[in-house]
Amino acid sequence: KKLSDDLAWQSSLATSALNAAIEVRGAVKSSRTASRAKTAALSAAKKAQEICITLDRSTPSEEIQLAQANASKTQSQAIHAAVVEYEANIAKKRAAVSLAHDIQCWNLHRKKCIFDSCYEMALLQNNICHKTANMWENLRDGLIESSNISFEDINQNFHSINMVGIPE
């Protein structure tokens, strides 16, 4: 029963560790994607700003307003991308810290289980050693006591028993 419980616990632990690792991997991918999106948005905002700067007074006002609106829009997108990247990095850090904490707890629990198992085995071995020592003492005492009996006593007791093994 205990072995099957231990195996079930180990299986559950492995599944949880796998799911946590997959979560961390997903957070890392999201963080990378957000970082690339931020870089692209900043580049687009910079390009739109440069276009606004290159326009001169001879450019029609509609075109200037359109360029300024485009620059403002890309700037907002760059800010949004920076916020998304920040949140993705926070999620990545949380997932990694959570996985590290879980692994630490799992290791402590596993070490406790191993210690308990070793302690139980040591107690069992201690018991067996005491019983074995007692049996050796009993055997030794039996041999010593039997050495005090003379050969004639043994021979006399042997002849008082018939062949079937029942005393006469």
PDB file of C-alpha atoms in Angstrom:
ATOM      1  CA  LYS A   1       0.000   0.000   0.000  1.00  0.00           C
ATOM      2  CA  LYS A   2       2.752   2.444   0.967  1.00  0.00           C
ATOM      3  CA  LEU A   3       4.743   1.686  -2.187  1.00  0.00           C
ATOM      4  CA  SER A   4       1.718   2.321  -4.412  1.00  0.00           C
ATOM      5  CA  ASP A   5       1.022   5.570  -2.547  1.00  0.00           C
ATOM      6  CA  ASP A   6       4.643   6.630  -3.018  1.00  0.00           C
ATOM      7  CA  LEU A   7       4.501   5.801  -6.722  1.00  0.00           C
ATOM      8  CA  ALA A   8       1.235   7.701  -7.128  1.00  0.00           C
ATOM      9  CA  TRP A   9       2.749  10.677  -5.330  1.00  0.00           C
ATOM     10  CA  GLN A  10       5.867  10.555  -7.518  1.00  0.00           C
ATOM     11  CA  SER A  11       3.697  10.368 -10.645  1.00  0.00           C
ATOM     12  CA  SER A  12       1.650  13.345  -9.487  1.00  0.00           C
ATOM     13  CA  LEU A  13       4.839  15.239  -8.703  1.00  0.00           C
ATOM     14  CA  ALA A  14       6.269  14.533 -12.152  1.00  0.00           C
ATOM     15  CA  THR A  15       3.052  15.698 -13.812  1.00  0.00           C
ATOM     16  CA  SER A  16       3.010  18.895 -11.766  1.00  0.00           C
ATOM     17  CA  ALA A  17       6.659  19.590 -12.529  1.00  0.00           C
ATOM     18  CA  LEU A  18       6.036  19.054 -16.241  1.00  0.00           C
ATOM     19  CA  ASN A  19       3.027  21.389 -16.232  1.00  0.00           C
ATOM     20  CA  ALA A  20       4.990  24.048 -14.341  1.00  0.00           C
ATOM     21  CA  ALA A  21       7.897  23.753 -16.766  1.00  0.00           C
ATOM     22  CA  ILE A  22       5.502  24.081 -19.717  1.00  0.00           C
ATOM     23  CA  GLU A  23       4.010  27.178 -18.076  1.00  0.00           C
ATOM     24  CA  VAL A  24       7.480  28.708 -17.683  1.00  0.00           C
ATOM     25  CA  ARG A  25       8.332  27.876 -21.294  1.00  0.00           C
ATOM     26  CA  GLY A  26       5.104  29.545 -22.465  1.00  0.00           C
ATOM     27  CA  ALA A  27       5.867  32.628 -20.378  1.00  0.00           C
ATOM     28  CA  VAL A  28       9.371  32.831 -21.867  1.00  0.00           C
ATOM     29  CA  LYS A  29       7.954  32.578 -25.405  1.00  0.00           C
ATOM     30  CA  SER A  30       5.377  35.271 -24.630  1.00  0.00           C
ATOM     31  CA  SER A  31       8.082  37.507 -23.228  1.00  0.00           C
ATOM     32  CA  ARG A  32      10.217  37.102 -26.354  1.00  0.00           C
ATOM     33  CA  THR A  33       7.248  37.802 -28.608  1.00  0.00           C
ATOM     34  CA  ALA A  34       6.348  40.901 -26.599  1.00  0.00           C
ATOM     35  CA  SER A  35       9.952  42.082 -26.779  1.00  0.00           C
ATOM     36  CA  ARG A  36      10.001  41.710 -30.564  1.00  0.00           C
ATOM     37  CA  ALA A  37       6.636  43.507 -30.826  1.00  0.00           C
ATOM     38  CA  LYS A  38       7.976  46.372 -28.709  1.00  0.00           C
ATOM     39  CA  THR A  39      11.072  46.667 -30.875  1.00  0.00           C
ATOM     40  CA  ALA A  40       8.942  46.748 -34.035  1.00  0.00           C
ATOM     41  CA  ALA A  41       6.548  49.323 -32.547  1.00  0.00           C
ATOM     42  CA  LEU A  42       9.413  51.572 -31.412  1.00  0.00           C
ATOM     43  CA  SER A  43      10.963  51.356 -34.865  1.00  0.00           C
ATOM     44  CA  ALA A  44       7.648  52.255 -36.508  1.00  0.00           C
ATOM     45  CA  ALA A  45       7.143  55.161 -34.093  1.00  0.00           C
ATOM     46  CA  LYS A  46      10.632  56.467 -34.791  1.00  0.00           C
ATOM     47  CA  LYS A  47      10.071  56.213 -38.544  1.00  0.00           C
ATOM     48  CA  ALA A  48       6.705  58.009 -38.289  1.00  0.00           C
ATOM     49  CA  GLN A  49       8.295  60.746 -36.176  1.00  0.00           C
ATOM     50  CA  GLU A  50      11.085  61.193 -38.742  1.00  0.00           C
ATOM     51  CA  ILE A  51       8.494  61.543 -41.501  1.00  0.00           C
ATOM     52  CA  CYS A  52       6.757  64.277 -39.500  1.00  0.00           C
ATOM     53  CA  ILE A  53      10.045  66.102 -39.010  1.00  0.00           C
ATOM     54  CA  THR A  54      10.938  65.965 -42.726  1.00  0.00           C
ATOM     55  CA  LEU A  55       7.669  67.607 -43.771  1.00  0.00           C
ATOM     56  CA  ASP A  56       8.089  71.296 -44.429  1.00  0.00           C
ATOM     57  CA  ARG A  57       5.686  74.232 -44.616  1.00  0.00           C
ATOM     58  CA  SER A  58       5.078  73.691 -48.299  1.00  0.00           C
ATOM     59  CA  THR A  59       3.445  70.300 -47.580  1.00  0.00           C
ATOM     60  CA  PRO A  60      -0.362  70.415 -47.567  1.00  0.00           C
ATOM     61  CA  SER A  61      -1.873  70.668 -44.083  1.00  0.00           C
ATOM     62  CA  GLU A  62      -3.941  67.517 -44.578  1.00  0.00           C
ATOM     63  CA  GLU A  63      -0.797  65.521 -45.235  1.00  0.00           C
ATOM     64  CA  ILE A  64       0.887  67.049 -42.168  1.00  0.00           C
ATOM     65  CA  GLN A  65      -2.130  66.226 -39.979  1.00  0.00           C
ATOM     66  CA  LEU A  66      -2.197  62.679 -41.372  1.00  0.00           C
ATOM     67  CA  ALA A  67       1.508  62.223 -40.631  1.00  0.00           C
ATOM     68  CA  GLN A  68       1.104  63.644 -37.123  1.00  0.00           C
ATOM     69  CA  ALA A  69      -1.883  61.370 -36.457  1.00  0.00           C
ATOM     70  CA  ASN A  70       0.119  58.407 -37.739  1.00  0.00           C
ATOM     71  CA  ALA A  71       3.072  59.357 -35.516  1.00  0.00           C
ATOM     72  CA  SER A  72       0.789  59.719 -32.513  1.00  0.00           C
ATOM     73  CA  LYS A  73      -0.875  56.391 -33.239  1.00  0.00           C
ATOM     74  CA  THR A  74       2.445  54.536 -33.630  1.00  0.00           C
ATOM     75  CA  GLN A  75       3.742  56.212 -30.467  1.00  0.00           C
ATOM     76  CA  SER A  76       0.681  54.928 -28.562  1.00  0.00           C
ATOM     77  CA  GLN A  77       1.248  51.458 -30.011  1.00  0.00           C
ATOM     78  CA  ALA A  78       4.894  51.579 -28.903  1.00  0.00           C
ATOM     79  CA  ILE A  79       3.829  52.533 -25.365  1.00  0.00           C
ATOM     80  CA  HIS A  80       1.254  49.738 -25.350  1.00  0.00           C
ATOM     81  CA  ALA A  81       3.888  47.262 -26.600  1.00  0.00           C
ATOM     82  CA  ALA A  82       6.246  48.373 -23.806  1.00  0.00           C
ATOM     83  CA  VAL A  83       3.515  47.767 -21.210  1.00  0.00           C
ATOM     84  CA  VAL A  84       2.743  44.346 -22.706  1.00  0.00           C
ATOM     85  CA  GLU A  85       6.446  43.450 -22.657  1.00  0.00           C
ATOM     86  CA  TYR A  86       6.718  44.528 -19.019  1.00  0.00           C
ATOM     87  CA  GLU A  87       3.698  42.406 -18.046  1.00  0.00           C
ATOM     88  CA  ALA A  88       5.062  39.430 -20.002  1.00  0.00           C
ATOM     89  CA  ASN A  89       8.395  39.740 -18.192  1.00  0.00           C
ATOM     90  CA  ILE A  90       6.596  39.905 -14.831  1.00  0.00           C
ATOM     91  CA  ALA A  91       4.589  36.778 -15.755  1.00  0.00           C
ATOM     92  CA  LYS A  92       7.804  35.022 -16.796  1.00  0.00           C
ATOM     93  CA  LYS A  93       9.481  35.880 -13.495  1.00  0.00           C
ATOM     94  CA  ARG A  94       6.444  34.787 -11.474  1.00  0.00           C
ATOM     95  CA  ALA A  95       6.261  31.462 -13.303  1.00  0.00           C
ATOM     96  CA  ALA A  96       9.983  30.828 -12.825  1.00  0.00           C
ATOM     97  CA  VAL A  97       9.875  31.749  -9.118  1.00  0.00           C
ATOM     98  CA  SER A  98       6.777  29.594  -8.638  1.00  0.00           C
ATOM     99  CA  LEU A  99       8.480  26.634 -10.307  1.00  0.00           C
ATOM    100  CA  ALA A 100      11.604  27.121  -8.182  1.00  0.00           C
ATOM    101  CA  HIS A 101       9.495  27.310  -5.008  1.00  0.00           C
ATOM    102  CA  ASP A 102       7.535  24.196  -5.967  1.00  0.00           C
ATOM    103  CA  ILE A 103      10.737  22.294  -6.679  1.00  0.00           C
ATOM    104  CA  GLN A 104      12.149  23.361  -3.319  1.00  0.00           C
ATOM    105  CA  CYS A 105       8.991  22.173  -1.527  1.00  0.00           C
ATOM    106  CA  TRP A 106       8.953  18.910  -3.491  1.00  0.00           C
ATOM    107  CA  ASN A 107      12.614  18.285  -2.645  1.00  0.00           C
ATOM    108  CA  LEU A 108      11.996  18.933   1.046  1.00  0.00           C
ATOM    109  CA  HIS A 109       9.025  16.556   1.016  1.00  0.00           C
ATOM    110  CA  ARG A 110      10.978  13.921  -0.906  1.00  0.00           C
ATOM    111  CA  LYS A 111      13.901  14.204   1.525  1.00  0.00           C
ATOM    112  CA  LYS A 112      11.495  13.841   4.463  1.00  0.00           C
ATOM    113  CA  CYS A 113       9.977  10.730   2.882  1.00  0.00           C
ATOM    114  CA  ILE A 114      13.423   9.249   2.270  1.00  0.00           C
ATOM    115  CA  PHE A 115      14.477  10.069   5.838  1.00  0.00           C
ATOM    116  CA  ASP A 116      11.317   8.470   7.267  1.00  0.00           C
ATOM    117  CA  SER A 117      11.857   5.377   5.140  1.00  0.00           C
ATOM    118  CA  CYS A 118      15.507   5.092   6.227  1.00  0.00           C
ATOM    119  CA  TYR A 119      14.540   5.627   9.860  1.00  0.00           C
ATOM    120  CA  GLU A 120      11.899   2.874   9.674  1.00  0.00           C
ATOM    121  CA  MET A 121      14.433   0.537   8.065  1.00  0.00           C
ATOM    122  CA  ALA A 122      17.023   1.337  10.749  1.00  0.00           C
ATOM    123  CA  LEU A 123      14.506   0.572  13.513  1.00  0.00           C
ATOM    124  CA  LEU A 124      13.595  -2.688  11.810  1.00  0.00           C
ATOM    125  CA  GLN A 125      17.267  -3.649  11.437  1.00  0.00           C
ATOM    126  CA  ASN A 126      17.899  -2.713  15.063  1.00  0.00           C
ATOM    127  CA  ASN A 127      15.042  -4.990  16.153  1.00  0.00           C
ATOM    128  CA  ILE A 128      16.305  -7.839  14.006  1.00  0.00           C
ATOM    129  CA  CYS A 129      19.849  -7.435  15.374  1.00  0.00           C
ATOM    130  CA  HIS A 130      18.597  -7.599  18.966  1.00  0.00           C
ATOM    131  CA  LYS A 131      16.557 -10.712  18.224  1.00  0.00           C
ATOM    132  CA  THR A 132      19.506 -12.343  16.466  1.00  0.00           C
ATOM    133  CA  ALA A 133      21.810 -11.517  19.387  1.00  0.00           C
ATOM    134  CA  ASN A 134      19.286 -13.025  21.810  1.00  0.00           C
ATOM    135  CA  MET A 135      19.041 -16.179  19.707  1.00  0.00           C
ATOM    136  CA  TRP A 136      22.834 -16.524  19.629  1.00  0.00           C
ATOM    137  CA  GLU A 137      22.941 -16.094  23.417  1.00  0.00           C
ATOM    138  CA  ASN A 138      20.238 -18.729  23.829  1.00  0.00           C
ATOM    139  CA  LEU A 139      22.112 -21.074  21.524  1.00  0.00           C
ATOM    140  CA  ARG A 140      25.368 -20.443  23.385  1.00  0.00           C
ATOM    141  CA  ASP A 141      23.674 -20.936  26.773  1.00  0.00           C
ATOM    142  CA  GLY A 142      22.094 -24.139  25.500  1.00  0.00           C
ATOM    143  CA  LEU A 143      25.454 -25.448  24.317  1.00  0.00           C
ATOM    144  CA  ILE A 144      27.171 -24.517  27.581  1.00  0.00           C
ATOM    145  CA  GLU A 145      24.448 -26.138  29.695  1.00  0.00           C
ATOM    146  CA  SER A 146      24.514 -29.257  27.557  1.00  0.00           C
ATOM    147  CA  SER A 147      28.278 -29.515  27.988  1.00  0.00           C
ATOM    148  CA  ASN A 148      27.728 -29.927  31.754  1.00  0.00           C
ATOM    149  CA  ILE A 149      25.766 -33.110  31.107  1.00  0.00           C
ATOM    150  CA  SER A 150      27.962 -36.145  31.071  1.00  0.00           C
ATOM    151  CA  PHE A 151      28.077 -38.634  28.247  1.00  0.00           C
ATOM    152  CA  GLU A 152      26.771 -41.342  30.569  1.00  0.00           C
ATOM    153  CA  ASP A 153      23.641 -39.287  31.335  1.00  0.00           C
ATOM    154  CA  ILE A 154      22.972 -38.861  27.628  1.00  0.00           C
ATOM    155  CA  ASN A 155      23.571 -42.538  26.998  1.00  0.00           C
ATOM    156  CA  GLN A 156      21.281 -43.510  29.872  1.00  0.00           C
ATOM    157  CA  ASN A 157      18.499 -41.219  28.580  1.00  0.00           C
ATOM    158  CA  PHE A 158      18.970 -42.620  25.087  1.00  0.00           C
ATOM    159  CA  HIS A 159      18.436 -46.207  26.269  1.00  0.00           C
ATOM    160  CA  SER A 160      15.347 -45.256  28.241  1.00  0.00           C
ATOM    161  CA  ILE A 161      13.626 -44.266  24.999  1.00  0.00           C
ATOM    162  CA  ASN A 162      12.345 -47.044  22.754  1.00  0.00           C
ATOM    163  CA  MET A 163      12.722 -46.998  18.992  1.00  0.00           C
ATOM    164  CA  VAL A 164       9.450 -45.145  18.394  1.00  0.00           C
ATOM    165  CA  GLY A 165      10.688 -42.275  20.552  1.00  0.00           C
ATOM    166  CA  ILE A 166       8.274 -42.786  23.436  1.00  0.00           C
ATOM    167  CA  PRO A 167       9.823 -43.157  26.921  1.00  0.00           C
ATOM    168  CA  GLU A 168       9.313 -46.558  28.570  1.00  0.00           C
TER     169      GLU A 168
END
